[in-house]
Coordinates of C-alpha atoms in Angstrom, one line a residue:
M1 CA 29.5 -61.4 -37.3
N2 CA 27.5 -59.4 -34.7
K3 CA 28.4 -61.0 -31.4
D4 CA 25.3 -59.8 -29.8
L5 CA 23.1 -61.8 -32.0
I6 CA 21.8 -65.3 -31.2
L7 CA 22.3 -67.6 -34.1
L8 CA 20.9 -71.0 -35.1
G9 CA 24.3 -72.4 -34.4
H10 CA 23.8 -71.6 -30.7
G11 CA 21.2 -74.3 -30.5
S12 CA 23.3 -77.0 -32.2
G13 CA 24.7 -78.4 -29.0
G14 CA 28.2 -77.7 -30.3
K15 CA 30.8 -75.1 -29.8
L16 CA 28.5 -72.1 -30.0
S17 CA 25.9 -73.7 -27.5
H18 CA 28.7 -74.3 -25.1
Q19 CA 29.9 -70.7 -25.5
L20 CA 26.4 -69.2 -24.9
L21 CA 26.1 -71.5 -21.8
D22 CA 29.6 -70.8 -20.5
D23 CA 29.6 -67.2 -21.0
L24 CA 26.0 -66.0 -20.3
I25 CA 23.4 -68.5 -19.3
I26 CA 25.1 -70.7 -16.5
P27 CA 27.1 -67.8 -14.9
T28 CA 23.9 -65.6 -14.7
L29 CA 21.4 -68.4 -13.6
S30 CA 23.4 -70.7 -11.5
G31 CA 27.1 -70.7 -11.6
I32 CA 27.1 -74.6 -11.7
P33 CA 30.8 -75.7 -12.3
L34 CA 31.8 -77.8 -15.4
A35 CA 32.0 -81.0 -13.4
G36 CA 28.2 -80.5 -12.4
Q37 CA 26.9 -79.9 -15.9
N38 CA 25.3 -83.2 -16.8
D39 CA 22.1 -84.4 -18.5
A40 CA 20.1 -83.9 -15.1
A41 CA 20.6 -82.3 -11.8
L42 CA 21.1 -84.4 -8.8
V43 CA 19.2 -83.0 -5.7
E44 CA 18.5 -84.4 -2.3
H45 CA 15.3 -84.0 -0.4
G46 CA 14.5 -85.9 2.9
G47 CA 17.4 -88.3 2.5
Q48 CA 16.2 -89.3 -1.1
R49 CA 18.5 -88.6 -4.0
L50 CA 16.5 -87.3 -7.0
A51 CA 17.4 -86.5 -10.7
F52 CA 15.7 -83.5 -12.2
T53 CA 15.8 -82.4 -15.9
T54 CA 14.0 -80.2 -18.4
D55 CA 14.2 -80.0 -22.2
S56 CA 12.3 -78.4 -25.1
Y57 CA 11.6 -80.1 -28.6
V58 CA 11.4 -78.1 -31.8
V59 CA 12.0 -80.9 -34.5
D60 CA 11.1 -80.2 -38.1
P61 CA 9.2 -82.2 -39.4
I62 CA 7.2 -83.0 -36.4
V63 CA 6.5 -86.7 -37.8
F64 CA 9.5 -88.7 -39.1
P65 CA 10.2 -92.3 -39.6
G66 CA 10.3 -94.0 -36.2
G67 CA 8.6 -91.4 -34.2
N68 CA 7.2 -87.9 -33.9
I69 CA 7.8 -84.8 -31.6
G70 CA 5.7 -86.3 -28.9
S71 CA 7.4 -89.6 -28.5
L72 CA 10.7 -87.7 -28.8
A73 CA 9.9 -85.4 -26.1
V74 CA 9.0 -88.1 -23.5
N75 CA 11.9 -90.5 -24.5
G76 CA 14.3 -87.6 -24.5
T77 CA 13.5 -86.6 -20.9
V78 CA 13.4 -90.2 -19.7
N79 CA 16.7 -90.7 -21.1
D80 CA 18.3 -87.6 -19.5
L81 CA 17.2 -88.9 -16.1
A82 CA 18.4 -92.4 -16.9
M83 CA 21.9 -91.0 -17.8
M84 CA 22.3 -90.1 -14.1
G85 CA 21.4 -93.6 -13.1
A86 CA 18.0 -92.6 -12.1
R87 CA 14.7 -94.5 -12.3
P88 CA 12.4 -92.1 -14.2
L89 CA 9.0 -91.5 -12.3
F90 CA 7.1 -88.3 -13.4
I91 CA 7.1 -85.9 -16.4
S92 CA 5.4 -82.7 -17.2
A93 CA 4.3 -81.6 -20.7
G94 CA 4.2 -78.1 -21.8
L95 CA 2.7 -77.5 -25.3
I96 CA 2.9 -74.3 -27.4
V97 CA 0.8 -74.7 -30.3
E98 CA 0.3 -72.4 -33.3
E99 CA -3.1 -71.2 -34.2
G100 CA -4.5 -73.3 -37.2
F101 CA -2.8 -76.4 -36.1
S102 CA -4.8 -79.6 -36.8
R103 CA -6.6 -81.2 -33.9
T104 CA -6.2 -84.5 -35.6
E105 CA -2.4 -84.0 -35.7
L106 CA -2.4 -82.9 -32.0
A107 CA -4.4 -86.0 -31.0
G108 CA -1.9 -88.2 -32.6
I109 CA 1.1 -86.5 -31.0
L110 CA -0.6 -86.7 -27.5
A111 CA -1.3 -90.5 -28.2
S112 CA 2.3 -91.0 -28.8
M113 CA 3.4 -89.1 -25.8
R114 CA 1.0 -91.2 -23.7
G115 CA 2.2 -94.5 -25.4
A116 CA 5.9 -93.7 -24.9
A117 CA 5.3 -92.8 -21.2
D118 CA 3.4 -96.1 -20.5
A119 CA 6.3 -98.1 -22.4
A120 CA 8.9 -96.2 -20.3
G121 CA 6.9 -96.8 -16.9
V122 CA 6.5 -93.0 -16.2
R123 CA 3.5 -90.9 -15.6
I124 CA 2.8 -87.5 -17.2
V125 CA 1.4 -85.7 -14.1
T126 CA 1.2 -82.0 -15.1
G127 CA 1.6 -79.7 -17.9
D128 CA 0.4 -76.5 -19.6
T129 CA -0.9 -75.5 -23.0
K130 CA -0.5 -72.1 -24.9
V131 CA -1.7 -71.2 -28.3
V132 CA 0.2 -68.4 -30.3
P133 CA -0.9 -66.4 -33.2
R134 CA -0.5 -67.9 -36.7
G135 CA 3.1 -67.3 -37.8
K136 CA 4.4 -66.9 -34.3
A137 CA 5.7 -70.6 -34.0
D138 CA 6.4 -73.4 -36.2
R139 CA 3.3 -75.5 -35.7
I140 CA 4.1 -77.1 -32.3
F141 CA 6.9 -76.9 -29.6
I142 CA 6.9 -79.2 -26.5
N143 CA 8.6 -78.7 -23.2
T144 CA 9.0 -81.7 -20.9
S145 CA 10.5 -82.0 -17.4
G146 CA 11.2 -85.0 -15.5
I147 CA 11.9 -86.3 -11.9
G148 CA 13.4 -89.7 -11.1
A149 CA 14.8 -91.6 -8.0
V150 CA 18.5 -92.4 -7.6
E151 CA 18.2 -95.7 -5.7
H152 CA 21.9 -96.5 -5.5
N153 CA 25.1 -94.8 -4.2
F154 CA 27.2 -95.0 -7.3
A155 CA 28.6 -91.8 -8.7
I156 CA 27.5 -91.7 -12.4
N157 CA 28.4 -88.4 -14.1
G158 CA 30.5 -86.8 -16.9
A159 CA 33.4 -85.9 -14.5
N160 CA 33.9 -89.6 -13.4
A161 CA 35.8 -91.0 -16.3
R162 CA 39.0 -92.5 -15.3
A163 CA 42.2 -93.8 -17.0
G164 CA 42.0 -97.2 -18.2
D165 CA 38.2 -97.1 -18.8
V166 CA 36.5 -98.2 -22.0
V167 CA 33.9 -96.5 -23.8
I168 CA 30.8 -98.5 -25.0
I169 CA 28.1 -97.6 -27.3
N170 CA 24.8 -99.5 -27.6
G171 CA 24.3 -99.4 -31.4
T172 CA 24.6 -97.7 -34.7
I173 CA 25.2 -93.8 -34.8
G174 CA 23.5 -91.1 -36.7
D175 CA 20.2 -92.8 -37.4
H176 CA 18.0 -90.1 -36.0
G177 CA 19.5 -87.2 -37.6
I178 CA 19.5 -88.7 -41.0
A179 CA 16.0 -90.0 -40.7
V180 CA 14.8 -86.5 -39.9
M181 CA 16.8 -84.8 -42.5
A182 CA 15.6 -87.2 -45.3
Q183 CA 12.0 -86.7 -44.3
R184 CA 12.4 -82.8 -44.1
E185 CA 14.3 -82.7 -47.5
G186 CA 12.1 -85.4 -49.2
L187 CA 15.1 -87.4 -50.2
D188 CA 14.4 -90.6 -52.0
L189 CA 17.1 -92.9 -50.4
Q190 CA 15.8 -96.2 -51.8
T191 CA 16.2 -97.6 -48.3
A192 CA 14.4 -97.2 -44.9
I193 CA 16.3 -95.2 -42.4
Q194 CA 14.4 -95.1 -39.1
S195 CA 15.1 -92.7 -36.1
D196 CA 16.4 -94.8 -33.2
C197 CA 14.1 -92.8 -30.8
A198 CA 13.6 -94.9 -27.7
A199 CA 13.5 -94.8 -24.0
L200 CA 16.8 -96.0 -22.5
N201 CA 15.9 -96.5 -18.8
G202 CA 15.4 -100.3 -19.1
L203 CA 18.7 -100.7 -20.7
V204 CA 20.4 -98.4 -18.1
A205 CA 19.0 -100.6 -15.4
E206 CA 20.6 -103.6 -16.9
I207 CA 24.0 -101.8 -17.3
I208 CA 23.9 -100.7 -13.5
A209 CA 22.9 -104.2 -12.5
A210 CA 25.9 -105.7 -14.6
G211 CA 28.4 -103.0 -13.7
G212 CA 27.6 -101.5 -10.4
D213 CA 30.0 -98.9 -9.4
A214 CA 32.3 -99.8 -12.4
V215 CA 29.9 -97.7 -14.4
H216 CA 31.4 -94.3 -14.3
V217 CA 29.8 -92.2 -17.0
L218 CA 26.5 -92.6 -19.0
R219 CA 25.5 -90.0 -21.7
D220 CA 23.1 -89.9 -24.6
P221 CA 24.7 -88.4 -27.6
T222 CA 21.8 -86.2 -29.0
R223 CA 22.6 -82.7 -30.4
G224 CA 26.2 -82.6 -31.6
G225 CA 26.4 -86.4 -31.9
V226 CA 29.0 -88.7 -30.4
A227 CA 31.9 -86.5 -31.0
T228 CA 30.6 -83.5 -29.1
T229 CA 29.2 -85.7 -26.2
L230 CA 32.7 -87.3 -25.8
K231 CA 34.4 -84.0 -25.9
E232 CA 32.2 -83.0 -23.2
I233 CA 33.1 -85.9 -21.0
A234 CA 36.9 -85.4 -21.8
L235 CA 36.5 -81.7 -20.5
Q236 CA 34.6 -82.7 -17.4
S237 CA 36.8 -85.4 -16.4
D238 CA 40.2 -83.9 -17.7
K239 CA 40.8 -87.2 -19.6
T240 CA 41.7 -88.2 -23.2
I241 CA 39.2 -90.3 -25.0
T242 CA 40.6 -92.3 -28.0
L243 CA 38.2 -93.7 -30.5
R244 CA 38.9 -96.5 -33.0
E245 CA 37.3 -95.7 -36.3
E246 CA 36.8 -99.4 -37.5
T247 CA 34.8 -100.2 -34.3
L248 CA 32.2 -97.6 -34.8
P249 CA 28.8 -99.2 -35.5
L250 CA 27.2 -97.5 -38.3
N251 CA 24.1 -98.4 -40.5
G252 CA 25.1 -98.9 -44.0
A253 CA 22.4 -96.5 -45.4
V254 CA 23.4 -93.9 -42.9
K255 CA 27.1 -94.2 -43.9
G256 CA 26.1 -93.7 -47.5
V257 CA 24.0 -90.7 -47.0
C258 CA 26.8 -89.2 -44.9
S259 CA 29.3 -89.9 -47.6
I260 CA 27.1 -88.4 -50.4
L261 CA 26.2 -85.3 -48.5
G262 CA 29.7 -84.7 -46.8
L263 CA 28.4 -85.3 -43.1
D264 CA 30.4 -86.8 -40.5
P265 CA 28.2 -89.3 -38.6
L266 CA 30.2 -88.7 -35.4
Y267 CA 28.3 -85.3 -35.3
V268 CA 24.8 -86.5 -36.4
A269 CA 22.2 -86.7 -33.6
N270 CA 20.9 -89.8 -31.9
E271 CA 17.9 -90.4 -29.7
G272 CA 18.1 -94.0 -28.6
K273 CA 21.9 -94.3 -28.1
L274 CA 24.0 -94.1 -25.0
L275 CA 27.7 -93.9 -24.3
A276 CA 28.8 -96.0 -21.2
V277 CA 32.3 -95.3 -19.8
V278 CA 33.2 -98.4 -17.7
A279 CA 36.1 -99.8 -15.7
P280 CA 38.0 -102.3 -17.8
E281 CA 37.4 -105.3 -15.5
A282 CA 33.6 -104.8 -16.0
A283 CA 33.6 -104.0 -19.7
E284 CA 33.0 -107.4 -21.2
R285 CA 30.2 -108.1 -18.7
V286 CA 28.6 -104.9 -19.3
L287 CA 28.9 -105.3 -23.1
A288 CA 27.4 -108.7 -22.9
R289 CA 24.4 -107.4 -20.9
I290 CA 23.8 -104.6 -23.4
K291 CA 23.9 -107.0 -26.4
G292 CA 21.3 -109.0 -24.6
H293 CA 18.9 -106.2 -24.6
R294 CA 16.7 -105.3 -27.6
L295 CA 18.3 -101.9 -27.9
G296 CA 21.9 -103.1 -27.7
R297 CA 22.1 -105.7 -30.2
D298 CA 24.7 -103.8 -32.3
A299 CA 26.7 -102.5 -29.1
A300 CA 30.5 -102.1 -29.4
I301 CA 33.5 -101.0 -27.4
I302 CA 34.5 -98.0 -29.5
G303 CA 37.2 -96.3 -27.4
S304 CA 39.4 -96.1 -24.3
V305 CA 40.2 -93.4 -21.6
S306 CA 43.8 -92.1 -20.6
D307 CA 45.6 -89.5 -18.6
E308 CA 46.8 -87.3 -21.5
G309 CA 44.8 -84.1 -21.1
A310 CA 41.2 -83.1 -21.9
R311 CA 40.9 -84.1 -25.6
V312 CA 39.2 -86.5 -27.9
R313 CA 41.2 -88.2 -30.8
M314 CA 40.4 -91.1 -33.3
E315 CA 42.7 -93.7 -34.6
T316 CA 41.5 -94.0 -38.3
A317 CA 41.0 -96.9 -40.4
V318 CA 44.3 -96.4 -42.1
G319 CA 46.2 -96.1 -38.7
G320 CA 46.5 -92.4 -38.5
M321 CA 45.4 -90.2 -35.5
R322 CA 43.0 -87.2 -35.8
A323 CA 41.6 -84.7 -33.4
V324 CA 37.9 -84.9 -32.7
E325 CA 36.4 -81.6 -31.6
M326 CA 32.9 -80.4 -30.7
L327 CA 30.4 -79.6 -33.5
A328 CA 31.3 -76.2 -35.1
G329 CA 28.3 -74.3 -36.2
E330 CA 25.2 -76.3 -37.2
Q331 CA 25.4 -79.5 -39.3
L332 CA 21.6 -80.4 -39.3
P333 CA 19.1 -77.8 -38.0
R334 CA 16.0 -78.8 -36.0
I335 CA 16.5 -82.3 -35.2
C336 CA 15.4 -82.6 -31.6

């Protein structure tokens, strides 16, 4: 393999993505250490702590059960801010549209963006539009950036997991990736699988209100899925995270599709899920608050944190233990 070439796997969110970031992008642009590589940057201006993030969306197909590229872009940026414990405030929208794209489809995407922003309580305040020649893009790409206010003094970041903490997820895993894949491939699943695309800032506010400084880490497991996100937290915190397979919440239809196609749902993308790493004394209180929210009814405690090195492992349903690594290569292309 020519190591000078960028591969599709470099955009998967897994091992190749992290190699590209660690070897080239981060050292060249900023030199931010591993502990500071979170879903958004924390900056301070005039005594106010702010969270700042940016992301680009290239999903195929652009419309899928449960959302479209527009709602995905807004919700994804809102969620990256929320994972830092911030209250999302403002978003930018950059559109790259291919010549020949339908104005009617664009109007629908823009309406979804506005609807998602209104529902999340954020404002789209600036943006840019470019049109490229036919064949030079895949219909439409969207870039969004966001700013949010951090209105507390808690340290919520990937490097803050502590021994004894528990890991909570707010619902079933893999729904988004399977919904997008099924739509793209025209699979007749005989059941409706919807993307979980949603803004999580309201749920995060509930979690912080219930847990306070006992909430140590918040992350949304998008590209690379739950496995890759947990491995990132383990590396940042230098801790072992142990999952229990029997506690993982999984939609029956998603489980069936993954089984048929040989996919591991731990590596399938989510767009409305979060992982909360919480001190044990607050875990049941936080879990109860999550379950009381419309986006957390299937929430569960799925693991624990210990001082045994930077790794992720899973206790299987039959009582064994297996290593859980980052996504290698690309399991599902173009899902966010």
